[in-house]
mmCIF file of N, CA, C and O in Angstrom:
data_model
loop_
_atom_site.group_PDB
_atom_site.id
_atom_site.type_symbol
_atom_site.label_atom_id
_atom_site.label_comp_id
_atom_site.label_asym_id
_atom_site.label_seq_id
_atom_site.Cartn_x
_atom_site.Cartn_y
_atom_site.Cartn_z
ATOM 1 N N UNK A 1 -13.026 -33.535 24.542
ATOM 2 C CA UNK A 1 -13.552 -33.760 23.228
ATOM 3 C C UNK A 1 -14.033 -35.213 23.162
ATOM 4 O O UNK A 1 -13.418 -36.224 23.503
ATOM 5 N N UNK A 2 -15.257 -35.100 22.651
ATOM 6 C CA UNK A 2 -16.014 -36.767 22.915
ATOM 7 C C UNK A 2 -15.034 -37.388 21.583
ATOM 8 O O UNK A 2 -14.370 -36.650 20.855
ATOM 9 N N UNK A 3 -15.094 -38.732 21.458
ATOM 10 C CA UNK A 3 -14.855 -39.840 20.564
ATOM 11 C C UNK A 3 -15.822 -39.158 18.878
ATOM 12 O O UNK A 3 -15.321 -39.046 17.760
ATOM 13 N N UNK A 4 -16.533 -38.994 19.086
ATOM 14 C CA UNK A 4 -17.388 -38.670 17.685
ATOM 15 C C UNK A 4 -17.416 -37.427 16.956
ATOM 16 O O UNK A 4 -17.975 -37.276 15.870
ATOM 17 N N UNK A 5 -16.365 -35.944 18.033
ATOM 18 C CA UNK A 5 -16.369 -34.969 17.527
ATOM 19 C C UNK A 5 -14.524 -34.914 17.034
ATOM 20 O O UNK A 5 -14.130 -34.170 16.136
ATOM 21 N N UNK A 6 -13.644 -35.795 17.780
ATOM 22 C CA UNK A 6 -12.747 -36.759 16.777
ATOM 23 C C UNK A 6 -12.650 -37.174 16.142
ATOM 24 O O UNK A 6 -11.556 -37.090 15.583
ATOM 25 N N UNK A 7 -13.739 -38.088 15.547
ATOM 26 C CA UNK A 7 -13.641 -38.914 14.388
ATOM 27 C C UNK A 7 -14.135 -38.037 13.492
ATOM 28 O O UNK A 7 -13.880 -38.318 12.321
ATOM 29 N N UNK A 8 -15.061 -36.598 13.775
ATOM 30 C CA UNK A 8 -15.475 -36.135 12.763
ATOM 31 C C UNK A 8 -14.603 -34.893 12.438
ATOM 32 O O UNK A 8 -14.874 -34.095 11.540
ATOM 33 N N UNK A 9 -13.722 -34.827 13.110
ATOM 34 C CA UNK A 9 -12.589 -33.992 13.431
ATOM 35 C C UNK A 9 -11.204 -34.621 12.505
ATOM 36 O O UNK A 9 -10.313 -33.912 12.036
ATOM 37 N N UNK A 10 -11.292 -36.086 12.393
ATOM 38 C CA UNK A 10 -10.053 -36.628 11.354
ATOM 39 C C UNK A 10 -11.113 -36.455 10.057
ATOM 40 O O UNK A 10 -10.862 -35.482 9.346
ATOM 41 N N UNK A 11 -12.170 -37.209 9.694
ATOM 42 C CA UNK A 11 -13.048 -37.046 8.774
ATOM 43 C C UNK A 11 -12.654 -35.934 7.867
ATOM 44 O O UNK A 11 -12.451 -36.084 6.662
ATOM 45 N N UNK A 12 -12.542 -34.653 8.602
ATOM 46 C CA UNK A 12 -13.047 -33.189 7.857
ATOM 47 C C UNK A 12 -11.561 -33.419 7.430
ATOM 48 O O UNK A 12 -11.349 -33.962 6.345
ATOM 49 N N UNK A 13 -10.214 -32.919 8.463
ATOM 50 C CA UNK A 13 -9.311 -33.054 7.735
ATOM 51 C C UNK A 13 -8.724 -33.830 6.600
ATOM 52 O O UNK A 13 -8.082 -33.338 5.672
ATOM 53 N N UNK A 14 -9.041 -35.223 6.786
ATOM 54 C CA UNK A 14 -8.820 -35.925 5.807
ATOM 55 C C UNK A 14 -9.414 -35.586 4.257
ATOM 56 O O UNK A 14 -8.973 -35.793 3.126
ATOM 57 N N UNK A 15 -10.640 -34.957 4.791
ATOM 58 C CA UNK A 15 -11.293 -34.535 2.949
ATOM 59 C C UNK A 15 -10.460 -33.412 2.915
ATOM 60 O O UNK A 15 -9.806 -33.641 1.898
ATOM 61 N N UNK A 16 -9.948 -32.066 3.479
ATOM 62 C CA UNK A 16 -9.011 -31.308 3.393
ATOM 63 C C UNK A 16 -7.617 -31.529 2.618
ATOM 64 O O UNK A 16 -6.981 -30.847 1.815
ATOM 65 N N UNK A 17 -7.469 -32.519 3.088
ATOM 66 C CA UNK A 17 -5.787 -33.098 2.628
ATOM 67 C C UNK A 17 -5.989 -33.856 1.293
ATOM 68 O O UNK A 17 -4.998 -34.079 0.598
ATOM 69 N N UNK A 18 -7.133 -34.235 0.922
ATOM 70 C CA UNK A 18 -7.750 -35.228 -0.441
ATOM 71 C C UNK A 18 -7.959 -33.522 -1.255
ATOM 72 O O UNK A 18 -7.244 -33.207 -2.206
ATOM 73 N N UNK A 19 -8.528 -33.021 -0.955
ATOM 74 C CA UNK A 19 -8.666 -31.699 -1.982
ATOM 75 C C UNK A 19 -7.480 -30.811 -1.775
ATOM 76 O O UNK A 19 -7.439 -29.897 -2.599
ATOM 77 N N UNK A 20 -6.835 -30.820 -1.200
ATOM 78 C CA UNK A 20 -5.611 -29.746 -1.331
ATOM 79 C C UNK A 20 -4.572 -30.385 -2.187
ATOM 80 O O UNK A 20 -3.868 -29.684 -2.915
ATOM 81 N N UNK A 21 -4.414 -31.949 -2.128
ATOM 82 C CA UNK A 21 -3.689 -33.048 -2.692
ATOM 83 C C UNK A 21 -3.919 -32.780 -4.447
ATOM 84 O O UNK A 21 -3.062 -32.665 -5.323
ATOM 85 N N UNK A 22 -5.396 -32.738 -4.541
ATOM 86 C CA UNK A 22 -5.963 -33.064 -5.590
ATOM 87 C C UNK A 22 -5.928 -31.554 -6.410
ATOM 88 O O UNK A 22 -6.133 -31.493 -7.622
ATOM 89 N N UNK A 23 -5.627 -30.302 -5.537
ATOM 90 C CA UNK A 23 -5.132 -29.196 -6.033
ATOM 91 C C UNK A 23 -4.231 -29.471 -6.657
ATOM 92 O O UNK A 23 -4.204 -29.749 -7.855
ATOM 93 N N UNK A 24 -3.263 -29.419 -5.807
ATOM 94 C CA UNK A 24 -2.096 -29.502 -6.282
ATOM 95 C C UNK A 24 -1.419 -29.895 -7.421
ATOM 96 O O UNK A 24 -0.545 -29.290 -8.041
ATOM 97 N N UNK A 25 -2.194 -31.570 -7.743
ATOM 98 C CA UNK A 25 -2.125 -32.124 -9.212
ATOM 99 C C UNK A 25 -2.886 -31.392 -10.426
ATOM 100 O O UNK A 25 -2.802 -31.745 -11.603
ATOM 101 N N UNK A 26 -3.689 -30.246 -9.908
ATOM 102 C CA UNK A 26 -4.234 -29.871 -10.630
ATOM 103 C C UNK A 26 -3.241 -28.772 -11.507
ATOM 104 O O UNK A 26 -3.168 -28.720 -12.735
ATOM 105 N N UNK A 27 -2.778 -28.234 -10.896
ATOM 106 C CA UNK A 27 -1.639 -27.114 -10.780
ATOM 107 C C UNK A 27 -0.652 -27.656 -11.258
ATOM 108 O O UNK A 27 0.051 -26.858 -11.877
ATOM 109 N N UNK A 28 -0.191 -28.942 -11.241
ATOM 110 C CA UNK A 28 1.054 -29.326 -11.444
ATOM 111 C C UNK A 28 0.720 -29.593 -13.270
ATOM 112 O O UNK A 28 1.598 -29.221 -14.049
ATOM 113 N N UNK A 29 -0.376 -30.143 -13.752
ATOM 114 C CA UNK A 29 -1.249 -30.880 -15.010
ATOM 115 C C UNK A 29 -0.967 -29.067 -15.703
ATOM 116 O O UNK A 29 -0.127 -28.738 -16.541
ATOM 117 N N UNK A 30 -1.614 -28.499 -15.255
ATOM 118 C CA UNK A 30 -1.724 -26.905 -16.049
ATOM 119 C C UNK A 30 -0.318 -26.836 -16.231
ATOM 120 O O UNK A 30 0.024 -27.018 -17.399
ATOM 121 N N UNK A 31 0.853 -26.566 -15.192
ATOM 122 C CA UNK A 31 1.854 -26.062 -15.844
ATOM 123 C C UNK A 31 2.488 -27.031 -16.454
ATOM 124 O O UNK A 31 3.424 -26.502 -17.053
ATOM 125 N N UNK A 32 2.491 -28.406 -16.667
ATOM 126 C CA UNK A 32 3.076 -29.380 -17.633
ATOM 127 C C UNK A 32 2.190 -28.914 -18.991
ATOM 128 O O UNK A 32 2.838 -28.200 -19.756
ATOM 129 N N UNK A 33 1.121 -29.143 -19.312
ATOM 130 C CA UNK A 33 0.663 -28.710 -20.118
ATOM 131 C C UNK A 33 0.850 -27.053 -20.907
ATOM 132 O O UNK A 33 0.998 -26.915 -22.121
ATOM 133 N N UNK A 34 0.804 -25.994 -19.985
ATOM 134 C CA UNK A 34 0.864 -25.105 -20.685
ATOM 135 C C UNK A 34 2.545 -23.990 -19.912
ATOM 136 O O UNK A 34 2.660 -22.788 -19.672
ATOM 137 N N UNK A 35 3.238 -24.820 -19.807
ATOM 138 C CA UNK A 35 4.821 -24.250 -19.815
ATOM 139 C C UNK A 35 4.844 -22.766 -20.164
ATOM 140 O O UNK A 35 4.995 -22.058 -19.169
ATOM 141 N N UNK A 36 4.762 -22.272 -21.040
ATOM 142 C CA UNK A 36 4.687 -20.747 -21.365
ATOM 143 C C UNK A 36 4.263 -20.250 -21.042
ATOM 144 O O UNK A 36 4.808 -19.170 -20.816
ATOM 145 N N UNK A 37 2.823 -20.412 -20.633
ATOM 146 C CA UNK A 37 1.924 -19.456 -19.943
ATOM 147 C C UNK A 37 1.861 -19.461 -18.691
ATOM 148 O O UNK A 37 1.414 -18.586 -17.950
ATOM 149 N N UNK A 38 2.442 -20.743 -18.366
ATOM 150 C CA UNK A 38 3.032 -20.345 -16.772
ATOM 151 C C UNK A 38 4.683 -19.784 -16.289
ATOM 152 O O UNK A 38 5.123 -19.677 -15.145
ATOM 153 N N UNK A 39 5.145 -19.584 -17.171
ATOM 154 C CA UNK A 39 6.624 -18.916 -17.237
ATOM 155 C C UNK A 39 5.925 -17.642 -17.073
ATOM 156 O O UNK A 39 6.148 -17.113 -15.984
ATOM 157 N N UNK A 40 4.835 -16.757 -18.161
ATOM 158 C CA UNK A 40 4.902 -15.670 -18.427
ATOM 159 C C UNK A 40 3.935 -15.190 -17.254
ATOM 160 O O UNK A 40 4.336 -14.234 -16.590
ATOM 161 N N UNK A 41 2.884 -15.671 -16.979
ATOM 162 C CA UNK A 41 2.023 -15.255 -15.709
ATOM 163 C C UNK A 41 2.832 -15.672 -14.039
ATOM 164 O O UNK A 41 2.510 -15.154 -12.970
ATOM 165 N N UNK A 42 3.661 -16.475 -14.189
ATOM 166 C CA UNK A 42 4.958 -15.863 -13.227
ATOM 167 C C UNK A 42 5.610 -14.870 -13.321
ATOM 168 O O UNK A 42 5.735 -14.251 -12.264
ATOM 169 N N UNK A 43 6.205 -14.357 -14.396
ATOM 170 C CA UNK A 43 6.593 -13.506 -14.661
ATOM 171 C C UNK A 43 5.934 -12.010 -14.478
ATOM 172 O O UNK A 43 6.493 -11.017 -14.011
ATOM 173 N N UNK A 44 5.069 -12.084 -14.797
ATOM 174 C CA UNK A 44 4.188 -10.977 -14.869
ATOM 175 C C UNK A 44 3.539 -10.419 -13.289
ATOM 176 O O UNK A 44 3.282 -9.277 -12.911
ATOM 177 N N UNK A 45 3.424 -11.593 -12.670
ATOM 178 C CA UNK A 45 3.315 -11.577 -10.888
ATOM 179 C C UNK A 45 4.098 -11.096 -10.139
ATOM 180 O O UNK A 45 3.857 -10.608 -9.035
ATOM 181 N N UNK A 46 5.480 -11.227 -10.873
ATOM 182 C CA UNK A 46 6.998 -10.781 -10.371
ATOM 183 C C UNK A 46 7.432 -9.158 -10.801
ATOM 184 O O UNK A 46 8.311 -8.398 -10.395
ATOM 185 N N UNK A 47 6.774 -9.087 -11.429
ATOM 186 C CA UNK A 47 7.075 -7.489 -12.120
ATOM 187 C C UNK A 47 5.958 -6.401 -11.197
ATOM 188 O O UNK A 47 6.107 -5.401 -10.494
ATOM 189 N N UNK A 48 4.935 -7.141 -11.606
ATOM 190 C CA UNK A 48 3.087 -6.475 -10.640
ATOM 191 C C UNK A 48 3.869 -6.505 -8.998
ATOM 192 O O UNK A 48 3.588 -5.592 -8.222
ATOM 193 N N UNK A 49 4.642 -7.380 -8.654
ATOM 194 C CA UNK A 49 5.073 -6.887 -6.910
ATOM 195 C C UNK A 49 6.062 -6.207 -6.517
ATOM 196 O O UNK A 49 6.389 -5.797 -5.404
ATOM 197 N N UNK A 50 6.711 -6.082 -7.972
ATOM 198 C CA UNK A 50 7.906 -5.206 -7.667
ATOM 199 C C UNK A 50 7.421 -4.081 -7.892
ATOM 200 O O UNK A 50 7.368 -3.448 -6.838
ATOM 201 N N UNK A 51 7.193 -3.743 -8.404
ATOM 202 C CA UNK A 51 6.385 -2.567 -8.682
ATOM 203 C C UNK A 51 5.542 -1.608 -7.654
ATOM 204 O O UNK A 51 5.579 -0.401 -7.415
ATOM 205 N N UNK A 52 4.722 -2.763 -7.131
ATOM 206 C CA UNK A 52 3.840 -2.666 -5.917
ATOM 207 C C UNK A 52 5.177 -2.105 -4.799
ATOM 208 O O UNK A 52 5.355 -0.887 -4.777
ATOM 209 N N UNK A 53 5.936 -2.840 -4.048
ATOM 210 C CA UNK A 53 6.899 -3.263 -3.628
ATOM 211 C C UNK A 53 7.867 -1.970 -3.337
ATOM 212 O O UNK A 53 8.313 -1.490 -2.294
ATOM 213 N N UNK A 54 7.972 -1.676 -4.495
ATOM 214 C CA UNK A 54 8.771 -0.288 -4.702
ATOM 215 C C UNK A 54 8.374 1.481 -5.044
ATOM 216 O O UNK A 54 8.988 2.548 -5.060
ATOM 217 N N UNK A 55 7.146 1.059 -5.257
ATOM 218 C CA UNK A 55 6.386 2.379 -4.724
ATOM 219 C C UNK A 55 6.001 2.660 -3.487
ATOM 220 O O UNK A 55 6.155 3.782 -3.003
ATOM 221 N N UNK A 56 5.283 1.338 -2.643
ATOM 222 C CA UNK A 56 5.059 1.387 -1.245
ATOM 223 C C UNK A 56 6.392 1.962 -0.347
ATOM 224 O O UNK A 56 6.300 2.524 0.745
ATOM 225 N N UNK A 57 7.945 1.609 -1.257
ATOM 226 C CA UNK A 57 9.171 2.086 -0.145
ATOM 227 C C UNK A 57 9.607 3.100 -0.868
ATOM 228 O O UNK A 57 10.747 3.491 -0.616
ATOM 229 N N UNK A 58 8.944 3.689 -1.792
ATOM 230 C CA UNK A 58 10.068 4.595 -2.216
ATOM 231 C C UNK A 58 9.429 5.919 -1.512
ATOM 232 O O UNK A 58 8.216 5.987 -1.313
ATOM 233 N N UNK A 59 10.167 6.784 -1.212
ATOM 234 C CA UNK A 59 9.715 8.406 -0.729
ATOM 235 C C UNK A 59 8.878 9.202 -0.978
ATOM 236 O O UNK A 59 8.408 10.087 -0.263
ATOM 237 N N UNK A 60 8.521 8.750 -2.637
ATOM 238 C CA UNK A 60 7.282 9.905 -2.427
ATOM 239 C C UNK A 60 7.143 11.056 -2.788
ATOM 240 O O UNK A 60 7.799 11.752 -2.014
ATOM 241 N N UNK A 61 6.659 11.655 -3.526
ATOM 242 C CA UNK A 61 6.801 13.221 -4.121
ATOM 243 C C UNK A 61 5.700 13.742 -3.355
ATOM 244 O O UNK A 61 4.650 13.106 -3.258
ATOM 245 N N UNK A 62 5.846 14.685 -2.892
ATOM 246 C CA UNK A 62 4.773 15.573 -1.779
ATOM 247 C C UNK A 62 3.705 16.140 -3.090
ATOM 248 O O UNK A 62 2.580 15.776 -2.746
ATOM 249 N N UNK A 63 3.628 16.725 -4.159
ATOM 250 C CA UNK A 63 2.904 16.581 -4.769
ATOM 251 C C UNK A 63 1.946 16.001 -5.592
ATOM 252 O O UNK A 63 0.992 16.461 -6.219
ATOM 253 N N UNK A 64 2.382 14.961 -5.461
ATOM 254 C CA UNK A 64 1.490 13.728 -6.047
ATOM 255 C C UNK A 64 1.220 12.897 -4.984
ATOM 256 O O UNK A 64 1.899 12.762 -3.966
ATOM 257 N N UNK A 65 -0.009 12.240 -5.333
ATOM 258 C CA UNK A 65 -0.411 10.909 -4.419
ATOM 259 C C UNK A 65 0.804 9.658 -4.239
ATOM 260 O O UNK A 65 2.006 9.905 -4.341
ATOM 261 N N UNK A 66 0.524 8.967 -4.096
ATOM 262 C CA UNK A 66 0.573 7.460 -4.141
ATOM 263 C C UNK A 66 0.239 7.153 -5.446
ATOM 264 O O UNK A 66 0.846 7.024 -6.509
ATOM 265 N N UNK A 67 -1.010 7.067 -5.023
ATOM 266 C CA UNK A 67 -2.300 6.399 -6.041
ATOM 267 C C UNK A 67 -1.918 7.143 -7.656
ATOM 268 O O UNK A 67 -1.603 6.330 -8.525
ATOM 269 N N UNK A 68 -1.930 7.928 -7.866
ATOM 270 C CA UNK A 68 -0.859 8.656 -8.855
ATOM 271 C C UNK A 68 0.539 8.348 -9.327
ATOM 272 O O UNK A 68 0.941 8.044 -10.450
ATOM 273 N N UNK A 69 1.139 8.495 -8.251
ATOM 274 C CA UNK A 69 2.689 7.632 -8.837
ATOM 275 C C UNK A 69 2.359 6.476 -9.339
ATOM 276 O O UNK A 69 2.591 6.329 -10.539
ATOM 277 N N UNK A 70 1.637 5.164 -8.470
ATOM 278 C CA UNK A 70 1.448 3.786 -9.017
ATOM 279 C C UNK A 70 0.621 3.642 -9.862
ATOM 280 O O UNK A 70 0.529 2.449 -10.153
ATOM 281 N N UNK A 71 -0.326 4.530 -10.654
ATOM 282 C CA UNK A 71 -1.131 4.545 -12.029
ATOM 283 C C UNK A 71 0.155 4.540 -13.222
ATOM 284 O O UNK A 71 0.368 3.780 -14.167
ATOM 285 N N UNK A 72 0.973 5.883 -12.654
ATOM 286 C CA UNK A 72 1.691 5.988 -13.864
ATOM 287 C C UNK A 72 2.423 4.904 -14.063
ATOM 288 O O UNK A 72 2.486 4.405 -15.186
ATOM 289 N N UNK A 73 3.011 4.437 -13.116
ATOM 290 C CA UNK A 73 4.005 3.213 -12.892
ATOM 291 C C UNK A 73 3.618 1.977 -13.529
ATOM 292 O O UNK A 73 4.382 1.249 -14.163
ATOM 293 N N UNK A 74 2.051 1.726 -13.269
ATOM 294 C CA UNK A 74 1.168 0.362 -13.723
ATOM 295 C C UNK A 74 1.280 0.919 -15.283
ATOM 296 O O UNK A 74 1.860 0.229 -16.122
ATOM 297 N N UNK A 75 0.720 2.155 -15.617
ATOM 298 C CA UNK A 75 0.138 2.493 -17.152
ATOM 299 C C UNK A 75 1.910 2.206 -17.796
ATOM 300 O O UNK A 75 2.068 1.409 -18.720
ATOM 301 N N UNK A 76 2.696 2.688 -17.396
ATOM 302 C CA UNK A 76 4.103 2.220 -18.083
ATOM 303 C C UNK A 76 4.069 0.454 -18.003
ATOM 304 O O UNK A 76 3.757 -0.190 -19.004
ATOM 305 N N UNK A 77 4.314 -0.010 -17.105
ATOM 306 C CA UNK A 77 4.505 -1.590 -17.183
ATOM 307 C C UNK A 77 3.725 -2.104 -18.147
ATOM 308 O O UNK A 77 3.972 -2.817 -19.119
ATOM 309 N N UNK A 78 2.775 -1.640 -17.733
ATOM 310 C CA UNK A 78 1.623 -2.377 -19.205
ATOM 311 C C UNK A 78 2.111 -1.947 -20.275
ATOM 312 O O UNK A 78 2.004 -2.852 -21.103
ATOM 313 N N UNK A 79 2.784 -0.702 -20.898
ATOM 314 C CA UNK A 79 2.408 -0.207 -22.347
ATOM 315 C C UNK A 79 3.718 -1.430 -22.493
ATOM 316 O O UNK A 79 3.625 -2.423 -23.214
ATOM 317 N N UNK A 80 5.124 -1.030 -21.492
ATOM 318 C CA UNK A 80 6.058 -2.261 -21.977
ATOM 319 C C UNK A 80 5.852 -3.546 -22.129
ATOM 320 O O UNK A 80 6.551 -4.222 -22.884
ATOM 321 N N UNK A 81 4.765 -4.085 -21.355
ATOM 322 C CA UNK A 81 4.730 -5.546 -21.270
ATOM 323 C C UNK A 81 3.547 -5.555 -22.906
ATOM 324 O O UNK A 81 3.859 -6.499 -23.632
ATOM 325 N N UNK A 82 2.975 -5.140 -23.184
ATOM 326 C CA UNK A 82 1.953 -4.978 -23.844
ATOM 327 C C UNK A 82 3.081 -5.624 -25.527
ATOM 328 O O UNK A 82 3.011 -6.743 -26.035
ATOM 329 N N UNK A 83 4.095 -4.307 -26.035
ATOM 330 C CA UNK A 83 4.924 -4.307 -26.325
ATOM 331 C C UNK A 83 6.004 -5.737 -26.622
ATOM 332 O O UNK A 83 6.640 -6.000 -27.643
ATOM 333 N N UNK A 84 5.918 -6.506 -25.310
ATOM 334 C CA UNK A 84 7.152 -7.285 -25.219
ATOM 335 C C UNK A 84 6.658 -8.894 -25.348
ATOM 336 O O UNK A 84 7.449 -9.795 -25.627
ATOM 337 N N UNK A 85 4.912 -9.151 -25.045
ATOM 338 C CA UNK A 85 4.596 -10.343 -25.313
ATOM 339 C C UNK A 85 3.601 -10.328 -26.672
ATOM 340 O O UNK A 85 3.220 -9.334 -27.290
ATOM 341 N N UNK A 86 3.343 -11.539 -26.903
ATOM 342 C CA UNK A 86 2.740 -11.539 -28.348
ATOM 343 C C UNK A 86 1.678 -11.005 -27.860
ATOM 344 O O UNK A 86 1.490 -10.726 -26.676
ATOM 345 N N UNK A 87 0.279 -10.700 -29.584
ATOM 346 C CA UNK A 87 -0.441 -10.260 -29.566
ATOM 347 C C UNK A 87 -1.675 -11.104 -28.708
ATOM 348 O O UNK A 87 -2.661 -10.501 -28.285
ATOM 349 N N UNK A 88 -1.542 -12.111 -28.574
ATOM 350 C CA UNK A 88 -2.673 -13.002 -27.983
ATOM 351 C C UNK A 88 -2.743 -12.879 -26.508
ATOM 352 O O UNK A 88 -3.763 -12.984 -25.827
ATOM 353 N N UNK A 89 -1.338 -12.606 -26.026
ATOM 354 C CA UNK A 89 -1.706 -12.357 -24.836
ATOM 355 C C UNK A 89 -1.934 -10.898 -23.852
ATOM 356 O O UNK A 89 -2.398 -10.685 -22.732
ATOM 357 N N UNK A 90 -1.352 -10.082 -24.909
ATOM 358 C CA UNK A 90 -1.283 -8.807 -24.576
ATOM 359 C C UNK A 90 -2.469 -8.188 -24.291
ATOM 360 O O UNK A 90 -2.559 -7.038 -23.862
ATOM 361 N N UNK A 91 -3.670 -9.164 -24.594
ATOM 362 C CA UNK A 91 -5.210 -8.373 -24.333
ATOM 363 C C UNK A 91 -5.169 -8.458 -22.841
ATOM 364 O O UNK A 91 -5.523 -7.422 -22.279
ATOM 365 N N UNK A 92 -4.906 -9.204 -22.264
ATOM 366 C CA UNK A 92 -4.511 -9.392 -20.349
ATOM 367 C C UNK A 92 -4.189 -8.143 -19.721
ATOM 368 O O UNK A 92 -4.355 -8.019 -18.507
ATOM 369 N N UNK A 93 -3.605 -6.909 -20.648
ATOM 370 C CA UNK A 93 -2.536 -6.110 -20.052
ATOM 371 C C UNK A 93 -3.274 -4.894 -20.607
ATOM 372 O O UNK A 93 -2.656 -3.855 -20.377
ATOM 373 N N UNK A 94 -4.447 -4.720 -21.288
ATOM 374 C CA UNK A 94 -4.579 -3.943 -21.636
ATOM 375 C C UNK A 94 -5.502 -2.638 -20.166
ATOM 376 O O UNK A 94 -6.296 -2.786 -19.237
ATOM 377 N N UNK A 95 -4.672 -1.394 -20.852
ATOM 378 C CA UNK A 95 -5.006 -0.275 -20.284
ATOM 379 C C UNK A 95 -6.807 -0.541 -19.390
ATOM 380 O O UNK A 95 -7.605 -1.346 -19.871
ATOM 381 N N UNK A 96 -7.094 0.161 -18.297
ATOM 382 C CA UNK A 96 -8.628 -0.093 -18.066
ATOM 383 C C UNK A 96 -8.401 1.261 -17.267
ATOM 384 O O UNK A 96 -7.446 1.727 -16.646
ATOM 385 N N UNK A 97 -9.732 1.705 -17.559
ATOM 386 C CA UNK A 97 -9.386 3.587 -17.296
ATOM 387 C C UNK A 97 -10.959 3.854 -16.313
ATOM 388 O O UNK A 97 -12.133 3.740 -16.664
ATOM 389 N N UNK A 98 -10.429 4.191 -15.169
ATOM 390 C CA UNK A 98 -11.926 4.330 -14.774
ATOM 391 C C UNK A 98 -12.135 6.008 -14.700
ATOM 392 O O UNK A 98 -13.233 6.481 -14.406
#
């Protein structure tokens, strides 16, 4: 590796590590600022993989799909979560029917 495809080789990383840096504070500014809404969209990430999570291992009804079990599964989580957070945010969760 020549001298100049090194230096342009620290170069790149270094802007890498300046924008991943500069992520980060970005991320850190949002959840100081908005605390709740990052409690609840954690939250809500944590429920969406369990979910995921536990249909992918569970057994399975030979009559139904997959794709079927985890509609009904999603269409329940939503009607509860829908239910359990205020009205402002509950538009996030709403039903989408194709």
């Amino acid at each position: 590796m020549t001298a100049a495809h090194k230096n342009r080789l620290q170069q790149t990383t270094g802007q890498i590590e300046e924008q991943f840096h500069g992520a980060i504070q970005n991320v850190d500014e949002v959840i100081s600022n908005n605390p709740m809404t990052a409690t609840l969209a954690t939250f809500t990430l944590g429920i969406i993989s369990g979910v995921v999570i536990g249909a992918a291992m569970s057994g399975g009804r030979r009559h139904r799909s997959r794709y079927d079990q985890f509609s009904d599964q999603f269409d329940h989580l939503s009607e509860s979560l829908q239910a359990a957070v205020p009205d402002a945010v509950s538009k996030y969760f709403a039903k989408s029917r194709r």
